[in-house]
mmCIF file of C-alpha atoms and ligand atoms in Angstrom:
data_model
loop_
_atom_site.group_PDB
_atom_site.id
_atom_site.type_symbol
_atom_site.label_atom_id
_atom_site.label_comp_id
_atom_site.label_asym_id
_atom_site.label_seq_id
_atom_site.Cartn_x
_atom_site.Cartn_y
_atom_site.Cartn_z
ATOM 1 C CA UNK A 1 -7.630 30.974 13.307
ATOM 2 C CA UNK A 2 -10.042 28.153 14.175
ATOM 3 C CA UNK A 3 -9.785 29.323 17.788
ATOM 4 C CA UNK A 4 -10.540 32.963 16.941
ATOM 5 C CA UNK A 5 -13.082 34.594 19.257
ATOM 6 C CA UNK A 6 -12.595 38.135 17.938
ATOM 7 C CA UNK A 7 -16.329 38.380 17.238
ATOM 8 C CA UNK A 8 -19.355 36.153 17.742
ATOM 9 C CA UNK A 9 -19.571 34.750 14.192
ATOM 10 C CA UNK A 10 -17.665 31.565 15.106
ATOM 11 C CA UNK A 11 -20.664 30.444 17.154
ATOM 12 C CA UNK A 12 -22.914 29.608 14.189
ATOM 13 C CA UNK A 13 -20.279 28.794 11.572
ATOM 14 C CA UNK A 14 -18.953 25.299 10.843
ATOM 15 C CA UNK A 15 -15.370 26.515 10.640
ATOM 16 C CA UNK A 16 -13.235 29.493 9.767
ATOM 17 C CA UNK A 17 -12.392 29.587 6.058
ATOM 18 C CA UNK A 18 -8.913 30.863 5.328
ATOM 19 C CA UNK A 19 -7.597 32.068 1.978
ATOM 20 C CA UNK A 20 -6.226 29.700 -0.611
ATOM 21 C CA UNK A 21 -3.607 29.959 -3.296
ATOM 22 C CA UNK A 22 0.071 30.332 -3.974
ATOM 23 C CA UNK A 23 2.191 32.017 -1.366
ATOM 24 C CA UNK A 24 4.056 33.745 -4.200
ATOM 25 C CA UNK A 25 0.838 34.849 -5.922
ATOM 26 C CA UNK A 26 1.024 38.237 -7.622
ATOM 27 C CA UNK A 27 -2.728 38.764 -7.489
ATOM 28 C CA UNK A 28 -4.888 38.637 -4.365
ATOM 29 C CA UNK A 29 -8.664 38.496 -4.830
ATOM 30 C CA UNK A 30 -10.720 39.381 -1.767
ATOM 31 C CA UNK A 31 -14.411 38.541 -1.353
ATOM 32 C CA UNK A 32 -16.823 39.161 1.498
ATOM 33 C CA UNK A 33 -17.145 36.014 3.590
ATOM 34 C CA UNK A 34 -17.595 32.277 3.024
ATOM 35 C CA UNK A 35 -21.047 31.247 1.831
ATOM 36 C CA UNK A 36 -23.010 28.123 2.671
ATOM 37 C CA UNK A 37 -20.862 25.800 0.497
ATOM 38 C CA UNK A 38 -17.585 27.377 1.583
ATOM 39 C CA UNK A 39 -18.535 27.083 5.250
ATOM 40 C CA UNK A 40 -18.986 23.331 4.794
ATOM 41 C CA UNK A 41 -15.994 22.765 2.493
ATOM 42 C CA UNK A 42 -13.561 24.982 4.391
ATOM 43 C CA UNK A 43 -12.398 26.599 1.143
ATOM 44 C CA UNK A 44 -13.175 30.024 -0.356
ATOM 45 C CA UNK A 45 -15.271 30.522 -3.507
ATOM 46 C CA UNK A 46 -16.250 26.915 -4.218
ATOM 47 C CA UNK A 47 -20.047 27.533 -4.470
ATOM 48 C CA UNK A 48 -22.130 29.362 -7.110
ATOM 49 C CA UNK A 49 -20.267 32.669 -6.708
ATOM 50 C CA UNK A 50 -16.996 30.751 -7.048
ATOM 51 C CA UNK A 51 -18.123 29.145 -10.296
ATOM 52 C CA UNK A 52 -19.018 32.551 -11.700
ATOM 53 C CA UNK A 53 -15.670 33.910 -10.533
ATOM 54 C CA UNK A 54 -13.885 31.000 -12.258
ATOM 55 C CA UNK A 55 -15.697 31.728 -15.509
ATOM 56 C CA UNK A 56 -14.859 35.453 -15.311
ATOM 57 C CA UNK A 57 -11.199 34.767 -14.515
ATOM 58 C CA UNK A 58 -10.965 32.430 -17.470
ATOM 59 C CA UNK A 59 -12.467 35.044 -19.790
ATOM 60 C CA UNK A 60 -10.029 37.618 -18.439
ATOM 61 C CA UNK A 61 -7.106 35.239 -19.031
ATOM 62 C CA UNK A 62 -6.253 34.953 -15.341
ATOM 63 C CA UNK A 63 -5.189 31.583 -13.946
ATOM 64 C CA UNK A 64 -6.974 31.136 -10.603
ATOM 65 C CA UNK A 65 -4.372 28.643 -9.433
ATOM 66 C CA UNK A 66 -1.719 31.355 -9.798
ATOM 67 C CA UNK A 67 -3.717 33.801 -7.655
ATOM 68 C CA UNK A 68 -4.508 33.939 -3.939
ATOM 69 C CA UNK A 69 -8.238 33.960 -3.160
ATOM 70 C CA UNK A 70 -9.584 34.982 0.232
ATOM 71 C CA UNK A 71 -12.335 36.817 2.102
ATOM 72 C CA UNK A 72 -12.510 39.886 4.345
ATOM 73 C CA UNK A 73 -14.457 37.920 6.971
ATOM 74 C CA UNK A 74 -13.528 34.311 7.704
ATOM 75 C CA UNK A 75 -16.749 32.943 9.228
ATOM 76 C CA UNK A 76 -20.095 32.477 7.450
ATOM 77 C CA UNK A 77 -22.740 34.824 8.864
ATOM 78 C CA UNK A 78 -26.244 33.509 8.278
ATOM 79 C CA UNK A 79 -29.753 33.233 9.602
ATOM 80 C CA UNK A 80 -32.137 30.290 9.192
ATOM 81 C CA UNK A 81 -34.946 30.434 6.618
ATOM 82 C CA UNK A 82 -36.675 27.055 6.666
ATOM 83 C CA UNK A 83 -33.959 24.502 5.943
ATOM 84 C CA UNK A 84 -31.748 27.056 4.230
ATOM 85 C CA UNK A 85 -29.014 29.197 5.704
ATOM 86 C CA UNK A 86 -29.447 32.721 4.398
ATOM 87 C CA UNK A 87 -26.368 34.898 3.955
ATOM 88 C CA UNK A 88 -26.203 38.000 6.173
ATOM 89 C CA UNK A 89 -23.919 40.937 5.442
ATOM 90 C CA UNK A 90 -21.238 41.309 8.129
ATOM 91 C CA UNK A 91 -21.356 44.402 10.338
ATOM 92 C CA UNK A 92 -18.546 46.966 10.465
ATOM 93 C CA UNK A 93 -17.403 45.583 13.842
ATOM 94 C CA UNK A 94 -17.153 42.061 12.411
ATOM 95 C CA UNK A 95 -15.145 43.309 9.424
ATOM 96 C CA UNK A 96 -12.839 45.149 11.854
ATOM 97 C CA UNK A 97 -12.446 42.098 14.092
ATOM 98 C CA UNK A 98 -11.350 39.986 11.123
ATOM 99 C CA UNK A 99 -9.015 42.517 9.544
ATOM 100 C CA UNK A 100 -5.857 41.258 11.317
ATOM 101 C CA UNK A 101 -6.276 37.905 9.522
ATOM 102 C CA UNK A 102 -6.552 39.591 6.135
ATOM 103 C CA UNK A 103 -3.615 41.868 6.983
ATOM 104 C CA UNK A 104 -1.571 38.758 7.885
ATOM 105 C CA UNK A 105 -2.407 37.208 4.525
ATOM 106 C CA UNK A 106 -1.352 40.377 2.670
ATOM 107 C CA UNK A 107 1.843 40.448 4.726
ATOM 108 C CA UNK A 108 2.640 36.792 3.967
ATOM 109 C CA UNK A 109 1.779 36.831 0.250
ATOM 110 C CA UNK A 110 2.961 40.380 -0.516
ATOM 111 C CA UNK A 111 0.833 40.562 -3.669
ATOM 112 C CA UNK A 112 1.596 42.932 -6.526
ATOM 113 C CA UNK A 113 -2.137 43.523 -6.962
ATOM 114 C CA UNK A 114 -5.123 43.409 -4.609
ATOM 115 C CA UNK A 115 -8.670 43.400 -5.923
ATOM 116 C CA UNK A 116 -11.580 43.924 -3.531
ATOM 117 C CA UNK A 117 -14.786 42.336 -4.780
ATOM 118 C CA UNK A 118 -17.783 44.080 -3.236
ATOM 119 C CA UNK A 119 -18.326 46.622 -0.467
ATOM 120 C CA UNK A 120 -17.206 44.476 2.479
ATOM 121 C CA UNK A 121 -13.829 43.694 0.922
ATOM 122 C CA UNK A 122 -13.445 47.309 -0.225
ATOM 123 C CA UNK A 123 -14.094 48.532 3.301
ATOM 124 C CA UNK A 124 -11.704 46.084 4.889
ATOM 125 C CA UNK A 125 -8.851 46.732 2.448
ATOM 126 C CA UNK A 126 -9.267 50.427 1.672
ATOM 127 C CA UNK A 127 -11.532 51.970 4.337
ATOM 128 C CA UNK A 128 -14.865 53.739 4.068
ATOM 129 C CA UNK A 129 -13.858 56.360 1.473
ATOM 130 C CA UNK A 130 -13.611 53.840 -1.343
ATOM 131 C CA UNK A 131 -16.947 52.957 -2.945
ATOM 132 C CA UNK A 132 -17.511 50.169 -5.417
ATOM 133 C CA UNK A 133 -19.786 52.074 -7.801
ATOM 134 C CA UNK A 134 -17.709 55.270 -7.728
ATOM 135 C CA UNK A 135 -14.250 53.708 -7.780
ATOM 136 C CA UNK A 136 -14.461 50.540 -9.829
ATOM 137 C CA UNK A 137 -12.363 50.409 -12.953
ATOM 138 C CA UNK A 138 -9.697 52.801 -11.750
ATOM 139 C CA UNK A 139 -6.371 52.420 -9.976
ATOM 140 C CA UNK A 140 -6.394 53.175 -6.255
ATOM 141 C CA UNK A 141 -3.464 54.321 -4.134
ATOM 142 C CA UNK A 142 -2.847 51.789 -1.383
ATOM 143 C CA UNK A 143 0.062 50.802 0.826
ATOM 144 C CA UNK A 144 -1.051 47.179 0.421
ATOM 145 C CA UNK A 145 0.170 46.652 -3.144
ATOM 146 C CA UNK A 146 1.414 48.587 -6.210
ATOM 147 C CA UNK A 147 -1.854 47.763 -7.987
ATOM 148 C CA UNK A 148 -5.115 48.140 -6.058
ATOM 149 C CA UNK A 149 -8.688 48.181 -7.319
ATOM 150 C CA UNK A 150 -12.319 47.440 -6.494
ATOM 151 C CA UNK A 151 -15.052 45.734 -8.441
ATOM 152 C CA UNK A 152 -18.482 44.268 -7.794
ATOM 153 C CA UNK A 153 -18.982 41.021 -5.938
ATOM 154 C CA UNK A 154 -19.782 38.035 -8.206
ATOM 155 C CA UNK A 155 -22.916 37.322 -6.104
ATOM 156 C CA UNK A 156 -24.305 40.707 -7.187
ATOM 157 C CA UNK A 157 -24.321 39.333 -10.748
ATOM 158 C CA UNK A 158 -25.992 36.082 -9.674
ATOM 159 C CA UNK A 159 -28.801 38.034 -8.009
ATOM 160 C CA UNK A 160 -29.816 39.832 -11.229
ATOM 161 C CA UNK A 161 -32.992 38.403 -12.736
ATOM 162 C CA UNK A 162 -32.803 39.840 -16.255
ATOM 163 C CA UNK A 163 -30.584 37.847 -18.606
ATOM 164 C CA UNK A 164 -29.340 40.926 -20.494
ATOM 165 C CA UNK A 165 -28.544 42.796 -17.323
ATOM 166 C CA UNK A 166 -26.677 39.793 -15.967
ATOM 167 C CA UNK A 167 -24.637 39.490 -19.169
ATOM 168 C CA UNK A 168 -23.800 43.200 -19.094
ATOM 169 C CA UNK A 169 -22.675 43.077 -15.451
ATOM 170 C CA UNK A 170 -20.663 39.944 -16.123
ATOM 171 C CA UNK A 171 -18.895 41.692 -19.021
ATOM 172 C CA UNK A 172 -18.152 44.643 -16.720
ATOM 173 C CA UNK A 173 -16.760 42.318 -14.070
ATOM 174 C CA UNK A 174 -14.499 40.634 -16.662
ATOM 175 C CA UNK A 175 -13.365 44.087 -17.851
ATOM 176 C CA UNK A 176 -12.398 45.022 -14.269
ATOM 177 C CA UNK A 177 -10.421 41.778 -13.932
ATOM 178 C CA UNK A 178 -8.682 42.476 -17.245
ATOM 179 C CA UNK A 179 -7.863 45.990 -16.036
ATOM 180 C CA UNK A 180 -6.100 44.567 -12.992
ATOM 181 C CA UNK A 181 -4.271 41.951 -15.099
ATOM 182 C CA UNK A 182 -3.066 44.692 -17.458
ATOM 183 C CA UNK A 183 -1.990 46.965 -14.598
ATOM 184 C CA UNK A 184 -0.115 44.002 -13.108
ATOM 185 C CA UNK A 185 1.760 43.526 -16.366
ATOM 186 C CA UNK A 186 2.510 47.232 -16.465
ATOM 187 C CA UNK A 187 3.803 47.163 -12.871
ATOM 188 C CA UNK A 188 6.011 44.167 -13.679
ATOM 189 C CA UNK A 189 7.336 45.645 -16.918
HETATM 190 N N1 LIG B 1 -18.845 34.824 -1.436
HETATM 191 C C1 LIG B 1 -17.718 35.344 -0.916
HETATM 192 O O1 LIG B 1 -17.585 36.536 -0.715
HETATM 193 N N2 LIG B 1 -16.737 34.521 -0.616
HETATM 194 C C2 LIG B 1 -16.792 33.194 -0.796
HETATM 195 O O2 LIG B 1 -15.835 32.509 -0.478
HETATM 196 C C3 LIG B 1 -17.995 32.679 -1.338
HETATM 197 C C4 LIG B 1 -19.007 33.501 -1.650
#
C-alpha cells in the first residue's frame, strides 16, 4: 500500500495508514482518513479523535483491542495554515480510488459488524444513498456484514463549542456504538 499511486494524496502525506486490530475481529470501525497525528504515527485513531473514540468505546462496553479500526482513505489530505496542517475532506474520486484497500480489509477480517463513522466512511462502505443523519441508529442491509450501521464521526463532536451540545452528541455516539454491540450479540446468539 505504501507504493499506492491510485490518487495524488500520497504526494503530501508522510505514509499510508492501514487499519489496525485483530484479524478475527467481529467489529470493524471505519473512519474517514488519518489525521495529522495518525499520518506521523502510521496508526489509525491515535490523535484527539482517537482519544474520544476510546472513551466512547469504553462507555459502550466495547474493547477496542478486540475490534478492527481503519479508515476509508489511507492518506492524510491536508493544506497548510501557518505551521499547522489543516484536514481536508477527501473528494469522491479519492474515496473511490482507496476503496479496494478497504474492500481487502473487509475481505480479510470478515467482520460480523461494520460501523461507518461519518459521511466519507458511509459513502465508501454503503454508497451515496446512505446518509448519516437520516440513517444513524438503524440497521442497514449490506453484503459486507450481517450487522451494518452508520454514526457520526468523533471529530464532529470535538468541533462543537457548546459543552451541553458536545455532551449530548457524545451520548448519542455512545448509544450508536451500544446499538451495534447489541446487534452483534443478537447476530451471534
Ligand atoms: N479521523 C479519522 O477519520 N481517522 C483517523 O484515523 C483519525 C482521525
